[in-house]
Tab-separated table of C-alpha atoms and ligand atoms in Angstrom:
chain	number	residue	atom	x	y	z
W	1	UNK	CA	-24.144	-51.305	-80.006
W	2	UNK	CA	-21.119	-50.542	-82.195
W	3	UNK	CA	-17.894	-51.939	-80.821
W	4	UNK	CA	-15.238	-49.578	-79.483
W	5	UNK	CA	-11.622	-50.191	-78.692
W	6	UNK	CA	-11.520	-49.027	-75.070
W	7	UNK	CA	-11.541	-50.459	-71.570
W	8	UNK	CA	-14.581	-48.350	-70.717
W	9	UNK	CA	-16.502	-49.854	-73.591
W	10	UNK	CA	-15.512	-53.399	-72.570
W	11	UNK	CA	-16.722	-52.616	-69.036
W	12	UNK	CA	-19.997	-51.298	-70.413
W	13	UNK	CA	-20.494	-54.486	-72.432
W	14	UNK	CA	-19.995	-56.488	-69.237
W	15	UNK	CA	-22.494	-54.323	-67.354
W	16	UNK	CA	-25.069	-54.923	-70.061
W	17	UNK	CA	-24.388	-58.668	-70.310
W	18	UNK	CA	-27.371	-60.610	-68.895
W	19	UNK	CA	-25.112	-63.648	-68.339
W	20	UNK	CA	-22.301	-61.797	-66.529
W	21	UNK	CA	-23.342	-63.327	-63.170
W	22	UNK	CA	-22.410	-66.824	-64.409
W	23	UNK	CA	-18.718	-66.052	-63.972
W	24	UNK	CA	-19.304	-66.198	-60.199
W	25	UNK	CA	-20.366	-69.813	-60.545
W	26	UNK	CA	-16.796	-70.788	-61.531
W	27	UNK	CA	-13.387	-70.927	-59.894
W	28	UNK	CA	-11.252	-68.538	-61.942
W	29	UNK	CA	-7.512	-69.283	-61.466
W	30	UNK	CA	-5.608	-66.336	-59.980
W	31	UNK	CA	-2.061	-64.966	-59.971
W	32	UNK	CA	-0.053	-64.572	-56.753
W	33	UNK	CA	-1.585	-61.113	-56.183
W	34	UNK	CA	-5.082	-62.496	-56.438
W	35	UNK	CA	-5.858	-61.169	-59.941
W	36	UNK	CA	-7.905	-63.411	-62.203
W	37	UNK	CA	-6.005	-65.105	-64.999
W	38	UNK	CA	-7.146	-64.247	-68.494
W	39	UNK	CA	-8.244	-67.794	-69.279
W	40	UNK	CA	-8.898	-68.583	-72.950
W	41	UNK	CA	-8.478	-72.344	-72.963
W	42	UNK	CA	-11.998	-73.545	-72.281
W	43	UNK	CA	-11.545	-75.328	-75.638
W	44	UNK	CA	-8.956	-77.513	-73.913
W	45	UNK	CA	-10.052	-77.745	-70.272
W	46	UNK	CA	-13.099	-75.838	-69.053
W	47	UNK	CA	-12.993	-74.188	-65.634
W	48	UNK	CA	-14.419	-75.776	-62.526
W	49	UNK	CA	-17.980	-74.874	-61.509
W	50	UNK	CA	-18.212	-74.100	-57.789
W	51	UNK	CA	-21.020	-76.686	-57.557
W	52	UNK	CA	-18.674	-79.520	-58.552
W	53	UNK	CA	-17.073	-80.020	-55.180
W	54	UNK	CA	-20.462	-80.138	-53.455
W	55	UNK	CA	-21.846	-82.707	-55.917
W	56	UNK	CA	-18.791	-84.959	-55.652
W	57	UNK	CA	-18.790	-84.600	-51.856
W	58	UNK	CA	-22.418	-85.741	-51.795
W	59	UNK	CA	-21.444	-89.017	-53.479
W	60	UNK	CA	-18.428	-89.485	-51.201
W	61	UNK	CA	-20.687	-88.931	-48.175
W	62	UNK	CA	-23.283	-91.382	-49.463
W	63	UNK	CA	-20.581	-93.953	-50.191
W	64	UNK	CA	-19.284	-93.526	-46.613
W	65	UNK	CA	-22.805	-93.726	-45.215
W	66	UNK	CA	-24.332	-96.520	-47.277
W	67	UNK	CA	-21.537	-98.530	-48.915
W	68	UNK	CA	-23.029	-100.706	-51.641
W	69	UNK	CA	-26.556	-99.711	-50.621
W	70	UNK	CA	-25.790	-96.319	-52.133
W	71	UNK	CA	-26.781	-97.804	-55.491
W	72	UNK	CA	-30.371	-97.464	-54.264
W	73	UNK	CA	-30.225	-95.398	-51.045
W	74	UNK	CA	-27.936	-92.508	-52.015
W	75	UNK	CA	-29.631	-89.140	-52.328
W	76	UNK	CA	-29.005	-89.547	-56.067
W	77	UNK	CA	-29.082	-93.347	-56.413
W	78	UNK	CA	-26.095	-94.629	-58.380
W	79	UNK	CA	-27.998	-97.292	-60.261
W	80	UNK	CA	-29.865	-94.855	-62.526
W	81	UNK	CA	-27.289	-92.030	-62.099
W	82	UNK	CA	-26.486	-91.722	-65.817
W	83	UNK	CA	-30.170	-91.149	-66.492
W	84	UNK	CA	-30.022	-87.904	-64.459
W	85	UNK	CA	-27.663	-86.511	-67.107
W	86	UNK	CA	-29.538	-87.512	-70.245
W	87	UNK	CA	-32.116	-84.746	-70.478
W	88	UNK	CA	-29.838	-81.708	-70.133
W	89	UNK	CA	-27.090	-83.326	-72.180
W	90	UNK	CA	-29.649	-84.058	-74.910
W	91	UNK	CA	-30.793	-80.407	-74.887
W	92	UNK	CA	-27.217	-79.165	-75.178
W	93	UNK	CA	-26.660	-81.140	-78.393
W	94	UNK	CA	-30.214	-80.872	-79.732
W	95	UNK	CA	-31.130	-84.533	-79.308
W	96	UNK	CA	-33.830	-86.649	-77.666
W	97	UNK	CA	-32.907	-88.175	-74.276
W	98	UNK	CA	-33.213	-91.643	-75.845
W	99	UNK	CA	-30.462	-90.704	-78.299
W	100	UNK	CA	-27.855	-89.671	-75.717
W	101	UNK	CA	-25.788	-91.405	-73.064
W	102	UNK	CA	-22.706	-90.446	-71.045
W	103	UNK	CA	-20.040	-93.160	-70.899
W	104	UNK	CA	-16.327	-93.915	-71.402
W	105	UNK	CA	-14.098	-91.351	-73.070
W	106	UNK	CA	-14.245	-89.838	-76.526
W	107	UNK	CA	-11.879	-92.006	-78.578
W	108	UNK	CA	-13.264	-95.141	-76.931
W	109	UNK	CA	-16.789	-94.081	-77.889
W	110	UNK	CA	-15.735	-93.380	-81.470
W	111	UNK	CA	-14.373	-96.919	-81.692
W	112	UNK	CA	-17.513	-98.460	-80.180
W	113	UNK	CA	-19.618	-96.489	-82.635
W	114	UNK	CA	-17.459	-97.624	-85.531
W	115	UNK	CA	-17.876	-101.235	-84.398
W	116	UNK	CA	-21.548	-100.736	-85.216
W	117	UNK	CA	-21.532	-98.159	-87.982
W	118	UNK	CA	-18.381	-98.900	-89.964
W	119	UNK	CA	-19.402	-101.994	-91.866
W	120	UNK	CA	-17.110	-102.019	-94.893
W	121	UNK	CA	-17.501	-104.305	-97.877
W	122	UNK	CA	-14.780	-105.186	-100.391
W	123	UNK	CA	-15.847	-102.285	-102.584
W	124	UNK	CA	-17.326	-99.749	-100.141
W	125	UNK	CA	-14.815	-99.341	-97.335
W	126	UNK	CA	-13.229	-95.873	-97.405
W	127	UNK	CA	-13.486	-93.335	-94.570
W	128	UNK	CA	-13.477	-89.544	-95.079
W	129	UNK	CA	-11.970	-87.230	-92.456
W	130	UNK	CA	-10.726	-83.612	-92.523
W	131	UNK	CA	-7.051	-83.500	-93.507
W	132	UNK	CA	-6.293	-81.728	-90.232
W	133	UNK	CA	-8.624	-83.851	-88.111
W	134	UNK	CA	-7.563	-84.227	-84.481
W	135	UNK	CA	-4.795	-86.870	-84.396
W	136	UNK	CA	-6.760	-89.223	-82.147
W	137	UNK	CA	-9.571	-89.382	-84.734
W	138	UNK	CA	-7.087	-90.017	-87.522
W	139	UNK	CA	-5.429	-92.834	-85.558
W	140	UNK	CA	-8.832	-94.249	-84.656
W	141	UNK	CA	-10.033	-94.479	-88.273
W	142	UNK	CA	-6.659	-95.722	-89.517
W	143	UNK	CA	-6.765	-98.508	-86.948
W	144	UNK	CA	-10.370	-99.356	-87.881
W	145	UNK	CA	-9.360	-99.639	-91.544
W	146	UNK	CA	-6.427	-101.878	-90.631
W	147	UNK	CA	-8.599	-103.930	-88.265
W	148	UNK	CA	-10.927	-104.677	-91.174
W	149	UNK	CA	-7.974	-105.672	-93.373
W	150	UNK	CA	-7.677	-102.479	-95.469
W	151	UNK	CA	-4.590	-100.405	-96.146
W	152	UNK	CA	-5.125	-97.066	-94.326
W	153	UNK	CA	-3.154	-95.280	-97.057
W	154	UNK	CA	-5.748	-96.357	-99.600
W	155	UNK	CA	-8.788	-96.325	-97.324
W	156	UNK	CA	-8.380	-92.898	-95.735
W	157	UNK	CA	-9.788	-90.050	-97.838
W	158	UNK	CA	-8.814	-86.555	-96.722
W	159	UNK	CA	-11.071	-83.525	-97.167
W	160	UNK	CA	-8.357	-80.921	-97.724
W	161	UNK	CA	-8.179	-77.135	-97.875
W	162	UNK	CA	-7.374	-75.659	-101.267
W	163	UNK	CA	-3.808	-74.615	-102.092
W	164	UNK	CA	-2.770	-71.674	-99.872
W	165	UNK	CA	-5.960	-71.831	-97.752
W	166	UNK	CA	-6.739	-73.189	-94.295
W	167	UNK	CA	-10.519	-73.632	-94.361
W	168	UNK	CA	-12.527	-76.385	-96.028
W	169	UNK	CA	-15.105	-75.908	-98.781
W	170	UNK	CA	-18.306	-77.921	-98.785
W	171	UNK	CA	-18.104	-78.138	-102.605
W	172	UNK	CA	-14.853	-80.079	-102.246
W	173	UNK	CA	-16.578	-82.635	-100.034
W	174	UNK	CA	-19.288	-82.865	-102.686
W	175	UNK	CA	-16.611	-83.568	-105.305
W	176	UNK	CA	-15.055	-86.279	-103.136
W	177	UNK	CA	-18.462	-87.921	-102.785
W	178	UNK	CA	-19.257	-87.607	-106.489
W	179	UNK	CA	-15.939	-89.184	-107.445
W	180	UNK	CA	-15.531	-91.803	-104.725
W	181	UNK	CA	-18.963	-92.034	-103.039
W	182	UNK	CA	-19.462	-95.629	-104.191
W	183	UNK	CA	-16.301	-96.633	-102.351
W	184	UNK	CA	-16.929	-94.566	-99.200
W	185	UNK	CA	-18.529	-96.287	-96.203
W	186	UNK	CA	-18.184	-93.588	-93.543
W	187	UNK	CA	-17.664	-89.851	-93.061
W	188	UNK	CA	-16.273	-88.908	-89.655
W	189	UNK	CA	-16.053	-85.140	-89.390
W	190	UNK	CA	-15.150	-82.864	-86.485
W	191	UNK	CA	-18.312	-80.723	-86.171
W	192	UNK	CA	-16.106	-77.783	-85.159
W	193	UNK	CA	-12.552	-78.285	-86.355
W	194	UNK	CA	-10.142	-78.240	-83.425
W	195	UNK	CA	-7.442	-76.270	-85.268
W	196	UNK	CA	-9.238	-73.677	-87.385
W	197	UNK	CA	-12.431	-73.435	-85.323
W	198	UNK	CA	-14.455	-73.901	-88.537
W	199	UNK	CA	-18.022	-75.023	-87.756
W	200	UNK	CA	-19.428	-77.176	-90.531
W	201	UNK	CA	-22.987	-77.430	-91.762
W	202	UNK	CA	-23.532	-80.861	-90.233
W	203	UNK	CA	-26.992	-81.257	-91.729
W	204	UNK	CA	-25.650	-80.660	-95.229
W	205	UNK	CA	-22.828	-83.151	-94.631
W	206	UNK	CA	-25.391	-85.737	-93.500
W	207	UNK	CA	-27.485	-85.140	-96.630
W	208	UNK	CA	-24.466	-85.416	-98.906
W	209	UNK	CA	-23.198	-88.578	-97.210
W	210	UNK	CA	-26.593	-90.264	-97.079
W	211	UNK	CA	-27.226	-89.520	-100.749
W	212	UNK	CA	-24.282	-91.840	-101.428
W	213	UNK	CA	-25.333	-94.443	-98.853
W	214	UNK	CA	-22.551	-93.519	-96.471
W	215	UNK	CA	-22.849	-93.444	-92.690
W	216	UNK	CA	-22.185	-89.995	-91.211
W	217	UNK	CA	-20.685	-89.473	-87.762
W	218	UNK	CA	-19.423	-86.328	-86.052
W	219	UNK	CA	-16.862	-85.680	-83.361
W	220	UNK	CA	-18.252	-82.822	-81.301
W	221	UNK	CA	-15.334	-82.394	-78.894
W	222	UNK	CA	-15.161	-78.724	-79.911
W	223	UNK	CA	-18.870	-78.341	-80.522
W	224	UNK	CA	-20.733	-79.607	-77.454
W	225	UNK	CA	-21.535	-76.686	-75.154
W	226	UNK	CA	-20.099	-74.269	-77.735
W	227	UNK	CA	-22.542	-74.319	-80.644
W	228	UNK	CA	-25.968	-75.967	-81.026
W	229	UNK	CA	-25.445	-78.838	-83.479
W	230	UNK	CA	-29.147	-79.889	-83.462
W	231	UNK	CA	-28.052	-83.486	-83.770
W	232	UNK	CA	-31.475	-85.058	-84.114
W	233	UNK	CA	-32.604	-82.708	-86.829
W	234	UNK	CA	-29.261	-82.859	-88.628
W	235	UNK	CA	-29.877	-86.536	-89.328
W	236	UNK	CA	-26.282	-87.655	-88.612
W	237	UNK	CA	-26.120	-91.303	-87.638
W	238	UNK	CA	-23.884	-90.921	-84.611
W	239	UNK	CA	-21.791	-88.458	-82.635
W	240	UNK	CA	-19.423	-88.422	-79.677
W	241	UNK	CA	-17.906	-85.623	-77.589
W	242	UNK	CA	-15.849	-85.113	-74.470
W	243	UNK	CA	-17.078	-83.174	-71.444
W	244	UNK	CA	-13.830	-81.626	-70.224
W	245	UNK	CA	-13.773	-78.700	-72.693
W	246	UNK	CA	-16.869	-76.512	-73.000
W	247	UNK	CA	-18.807	-78.834	-70.701
W	248	UNK	CA	-16.554	-78.023	-67.728
W	249	UNK	CA	-16.631	-81.485	-66.187
W	250	UNK	CA	-12.996	-81.953	-65.221
W	251	UNK	CA	-9.824	-83.444	-66.720
W	252	UNK	CA	-10.394	-86.752	-68.508
W	253	UNK	CA	-14.066	-86.753	-67.569
W	254	UNK	CA	-16.548	-89.061	-69.280
W	255	UNK	CA	-17.783	-88.528	-72.811
W	256	UNK	CA	-21.141	-88.164	-74.522
W	257	UNK	CA	-22.495	-90.436	-77.230
W	258	UNK	CA	-25.383	-89.892	-79.632
W	259	UNK	CA	-27.065	-92.492	-81.794
W	260	UNK	CA	-29.891	-91.197	-83.956
W	261	UNK	CA	-33.371	-92.421	-83.079
W	262	UNK	CA	-33.607	-94.169	-86.452
W	263	UNK	CA	-31.056	-96.697	-85.132
W	264	UNK	CA	-32.522	-96.915	-81.597
W	265	UNK	CA	-33.966	-100.386	-82.052
W	266	UNK	CA	-31.545	-101.816	-84.601
W	267	UNK	CA	-30.818	-105.262	-83.254
W	268	UNK	CA	-29.159	-106.151	-86.543
W	269	UNK	CA	-26.198	-103.814	-85.873
W	270	UNK	CA	-23.024	-105.488	-84.671
W	271	UNK	CA	-21.997	-104.133	-81.300
W	272	UNK	CA	-19.923	-105.101	-78.319
W	273	UNK	CA	-21.857	-106.154	-75.255
W	274	UNK	CA	-21.547	-105.991	-71.488
W	275	UNK	CA	-24.026	-106.115	-68.643
W	276	UNK	CA	-24.779	-102.381	-68.896
W	277	UNK	CA	-26.311	-102.536	-72.372
W	278	UNK	CA	-28.428	-105.493	-71.337
W	279	UNK	CA	-32.092	-104.760	-70.501
W	280	UNK	CA	-32.020	-103.037	-67.101
W	281	UNK	CA	-35.237	-104.799	-65.967
W	282	UNK	CA	-33.521	-108.189	-66.002
W	283	UNK	CA	-29.868	-107.167	-65.591
W	284	UNK	CA	-29.587	-108.535	-62.091
W	285	UNK	CA	-31.207	-111.876	-62.851
W	286	UNK	CA	-27.702	-112.589	-64.132
W	287	UNK	CA	-28.594	-115.670	-66.119
W	288	UNK	CA	-30.635	-114.162	-68.930
W	289	UNK	CA	-29.445	-114.308	-72.527
W	290	UNK	CA	-28.239	-110.901	-73.740
W	291	UNK	CA	-31.150	-108.561	-74.449
W	292	UNK	CA	-29.913	-105.223	-75.779
W	293	UNK	CA	-31.434	-101.952	-74.540
W	294	UNK	CA	-32.949	-99.497	-76.971
W	295	UNK	CA	-31.387	-96.139	-77.791
W	296	UNK	CA	-27.943	-94.827	-76.927
W	297	UNK	CA	-27.929	-96.739	-73.618
W	298	UNK	CA	-27.620	-99.843	-75.765
W	299	UNK	CA	-23.971	-98.926	-76.422
W	300	UNK	CA	-22.892	-98.930	-72.761
W	301	UNK	CA	-20.730	-101.779	-71.469
W	302	UNK	CA	-19.839	-101.152	-67.835
W	303	UNK	CA	-21.360	-99.623	-64.744
W	304	UNK	CA	-20.279	-95.986	-64.800
W	305	UNK	CA	-17.917	-94.014	-62.511
W	306	UNK	CA	-20.225	-91.976	-60.295
W	307	UNK	CA	-17.612	-89.429	-59.117
W	308	UNK	CA	-16.955	-88.307	-62.693
W	309	UNK	CA	-20.684	-88.254	-63.390
W	310	UNK	CA	-21.237	-86.088	-60.310
W	311	UNK	CA	-18.911	-83.480	-61.853
W	312	UNK	CA	-20.868	-83.676	-65.114
W	313	UNK	CA	-24.154	-83.269	-63.235
W	314	UNK	CA	-22.826	-80.142	-61.519
W	315	UNK	CA	-21.812	-78.631	-64.830
W	316	UNK	CA	-25.057	-79.557	-66.559
W	317	UNK	CA	-27.000	-77.874	-63.766
W	318	UNK	CA	-25.229	-74.609	-64.628
W	319	UNK	CA	-26.088	-75.104	-68.321
W	320	UNK	CA	-29.701	-75.871	-67.424
W	321	UNK	CA	-29.993	-72.442	-65.757
W	322	UNK	CA	-29.267	-70.618	-69.023
W	323	UNK	CA	-29.635	-72.902	-72.020
W	324	UNK	CA	-27.638	-72.967	-75.215
W	325	UNK	CA	-29.592	-70.208	-76.986
W	326	UNK	CA	-28.618	-67.529	-74.460
W	327	UNK	CA	-25.039	-68.794	-74.287
W	328	UNK	CA	-24.687	-68.751	-78.052
W	329	UNK	CA	-26.124	-65.228	-78.201
W	330	UNK	CA	-23.462	-64.007	-75.792
W	331	UNK	CA	-20.795	-66.087	-77.514
W	332	UNK	CA	-21.465	-64.363	-80.834
W	333	UNK	CA	-21.012	-60.958	-79.183
W	334	UNK	CA	-17.944	-61.931	-77.167
W	335	UNK	CA	-16.091	-63.561	-80.056
W	336	UNK	CA	-17.267	-60.746	-82.330
W	337	UNK	CA	-15.662	-58.250	-79.938
W	338	UNK	CA	-12.480	-60.300	-79.843
W	339	UNK	CA	-12.368	-60.356	-83.646
W	340	UNK	CA	-13.019	-56.614	-83.816
W	341	UNK	CA	-10.123	-55.877	-81.447
W	342	UNK	CA	-7.735	-58.154	-83.344
W	343	UNK	CA	-8.688	-56.464	-86.596
W	344	UNK	CA	-7.900	-53.100	-84.973
W	345	UNK	CA	-4.279	-54.158	-84.428
W	346	UNK	CA	-2.133	-52.313	-86.894
W	347	UNK	CA	0.151	-55.172	-87.946
W	348	UNK	CA	0.206	-57.499	-90.933
W	349	UNK	CA	1.905	-60.072	-88.725
W	350	UNK	CA	-1.478	-61.233	-87.488
W	351	UNK	CA	-4.254	-63.103	-89.296
W	352	UNK	CA	-7.392	-64.845	-88.059
W	353	UNK	CA	-7.753	-68.199	-89.806
W	354	UNK	CA	-11.170	-69.015	-88.318
W	355	UNK	CA	-14.103	-68.140	-90.636
W	356	UNK	CA	-15.242	-64.522	-90.380
W	357	UNK	CA	-18.875	-65.602	-90.797
W	358	UNK	CA	-20.132	-66.090	-87.188
W	359	UNK	CA	-22.416	-68.927	-88.366
W	360	UNK	CA	-19.345	-70.885	-89.416
W	361	UNK	CA	-17.522	-70.763	-86.113
W	362	UNK	CA	-18.026	-71.296	-82.391
W	363	UNK	CA	-16.347	-69.145	-79.768
W	364	UNK	CA	-12.750	-70.032	-80.718
W	365	UNK	CA	-10.594	-67.839	-82.912
W	366	UNK	CA	-7.352	-69.310	-84.237
W	367	UNK	CA	-4.921	-66.481	-84.722
W	368	UNK	CA	-1.885	-66.922	-86.900
W	369	UNK	CA	1.078	-64.789	-85.831
W	370	UNK	CA	3.525	-64.827	-88.739
W	371	UNK	CA	7.211	-65.244	-87.854
W	372	UNK	CA	6.323	-65.991	-84.236
W	373	UNK	CA	7.427	-69.059	-82.343
W	374	UNK	CA	6.344	-70.683	-79.125
W	375	UNK	CA	8.152	-68.032	-77.073
W	376	UNK	CA	5.207	-65.696	-77.790
W	377	UNK	CA	2.887	-68.173	-76.131
W	378	UNK	CA	5.347	-68.433	-73.245
W	379	UNK	CA	5.400	-64.660	-72.786
W	380	UNK	CA	1.618	-64.509	-72.759
W	381	UNK	CA	1.494	-67.281	-70.181
W	382	UNK	CA	3.958	-65.366	-67.984
W	383	UNK	CA	1.459	-62.488	-68.067
W	384	UNK	CA	-1.276	-64.944	-66.974
W	385	UNK	CA	-2.871	-64.922	-70.426
W	386	UNK	CA	-3.680	-68.589	-70.901
W	387	UNK	CA	-3.982	-69.575	-74.558
W	388	UNK	CA	-3.161	-72.630	-76.587
W	389	UNK	CA	-0.271	-72.819	-79.048
W	390	UNK	CA	-0.360	-74.987	-82.178
W	391	UNK	CA	2.751	-75.348	-84.296
W	392	UNK	CA	3.932	-73.698	-86.396
W	393	UNK	CA	2.457	-70.268	-85.538
W	394	UNK	CA	-1.152	-70.393	-84.343
W	395	UNK	CA	-2.604	-69.253	-81.024
W	396	UNK	CA	-6.020	-70.723	-80.352
W	397	UNK	CA	-8.140	-68.575	-78.035
W	398	UNK	CA	-11.598	-69.422	-76.826
W	399	UNK	CA	-13.544	-66.683	-75.037
W	400	UNK	CA	-16.156	-68.856	-73.323
W	401	UNK	CA	-19.514	-67.118	-72.766
W	402	UNK	CA	-20.092	-69.024	-69.528
W	403	UNK	CA	-17.214	-67.385	-67.631
W	404	UNK	CA	-15.175	-65.037	-69.839
W	405	UNK	CA	-16.041	-61.361	-69.905
W	406	UNK	CA	-15.502	-58.529	-72.389
W	407	UNK	CA	-12.826	-57.003	-70.155
W	408	UNK	CA	-10.859	-60.301	-70.336
W	409	UNK	CA	-10.851	-59.963	-74.100
W	410	UNK	CA	-9.832	-56.307	-74.041
W	411	UNK	CA	-6.973	-56.906	-71.600
W	412	UNK	CA	-5.725	-59.912	-73.538
W	413	UNK	CA	-5.457	-57.927	-76.757
W	414	UNK	CA	-3.628	-55.089	-74.985
W	415	UNK	CA	-1.028	-57.574	-73.725
W	416	UNK	CA	-0.731	-59.330	-77.099
W	417	UNK	CA	-0.172	-55.996	-78.878
W	418	UNK	CA	2.843	-55.382	-76.641
W	419	UNK	CA	4.587	-58.441	-78.109
W	420	UNK	CA	4.000	-57.810	-81.814
C	501	PLP	C1	-11.467	-83.307	-81.700
C	501	PLP	C2	-10.947	-84.243	-80.664
C	501	PLP	N1	-11.102	-85.563	-80.862
C	501	PLP	C3	-10.636	-86.466	-79.968
C	501	PLP	C4	-9.983	-86.052	-78.824
C	501	PLP	C5	-9.458	-87.099	-77.877
C	501	PLP	O1	-10.217	-87.177	-76.727
C	501	PLP	P1	-10.041	-88.325	-75.622
C	501	PLP	O2	-8.650	-88.252	-75.111
C	501	PLP	O3	-11.036	-87.954	-74.564
C	501	PLP	O4	-10.334	-89.624	-76.268
C	501	PLP	C6	-9.828	-84.688	-78.566
C	501	PLP	C7	-9.140	-84.226	-77.345
C	501	PLP	O5	-8.901	-83.070	-77.106
C	501	PLP	C8	-10.309	-83.755	-79.528
C	501	PLP	O6	-10.155	-82.442	-79.351
């Protein structure tokens, strides 16, 4: 159907949307008159599924009822609880269950993965990141370089946009690898860039990196639950992502970790150890020498927080009802409609910096509003349009196919137009 710039058309798109019912599975924040907020920050903190409270309550009840026996007696026994998450989480990122585990938080997981996969030598030690990588990733790799005795100024290689541009070109990464590949040990790339929303061809990056004997890792904070990264097939060595954005699992919730099957039984890799990556068959014998588990579980250290995992289970159960293919199909339409409406605005003050090719983006559009300052964001917030502001002049908006509707998008643009 051709897009039209009218409320009636937006309503029609909602009526025809096979996933429209999913919105009812979420708590949508409301204004004082009971109207739904126009919430576009699922790229920062996803909304709460209605199931979450029930799933957390179940664990609280079982804790009250069984105490420590809940590890075995709870309706969902706590001992293997993380295993209940592996299958759906693996499907969401296109991996095998063996390759995925939920544990810790994102930056912590990146460090644990670098303990194993960043093995610099005197001559091959550099790390490539995007020049506008999320600050936590930049700090993490800088501190890894310093930890191994290298000067981060020399060891950090930035994949930069060309003069006057915002997006990155794959050919420029190729040039970096041609020129410095022999000195590069690791590429750590945000699968979907947090600022521009650019979605990279992860498989191509893995091929390019591997051709130069580099390890390739991806940060999927903005990818998991948004696009299908097909991690196994992509061949990347490792990945990590948080679950509080598109995976709707609550503020500061646990993170996901992927280690490719080819490394599942690598006992030669250095890694930190705790009782939770020791063989679960003999874990409670307590006196065994360390015997590392295979697969991603072999990177765990501690017994996991069940209440946070209960929230992840609730969210994954909503994902399992639809699957990533259907979500992505809606996402392409929803973000496409958003883009269409922005392009209809008759003002050269506004420019979308996210790629216009839908295959090179997820649901987020980063909209540059020239000569604007943060007061624009403030005004939108006062109208209950919740977006995310990035200095100096970019509004990041993520219409999330799970709970945003076409009417949300239409109304948001009408309000934005009023401030231009
Ligand atoms: C791309 C990216 N990397 C890393 C982080 C840091 O995550 P955490 O605080 O869970 O370690 C974030 C947080 O938003 C992020 O967006």
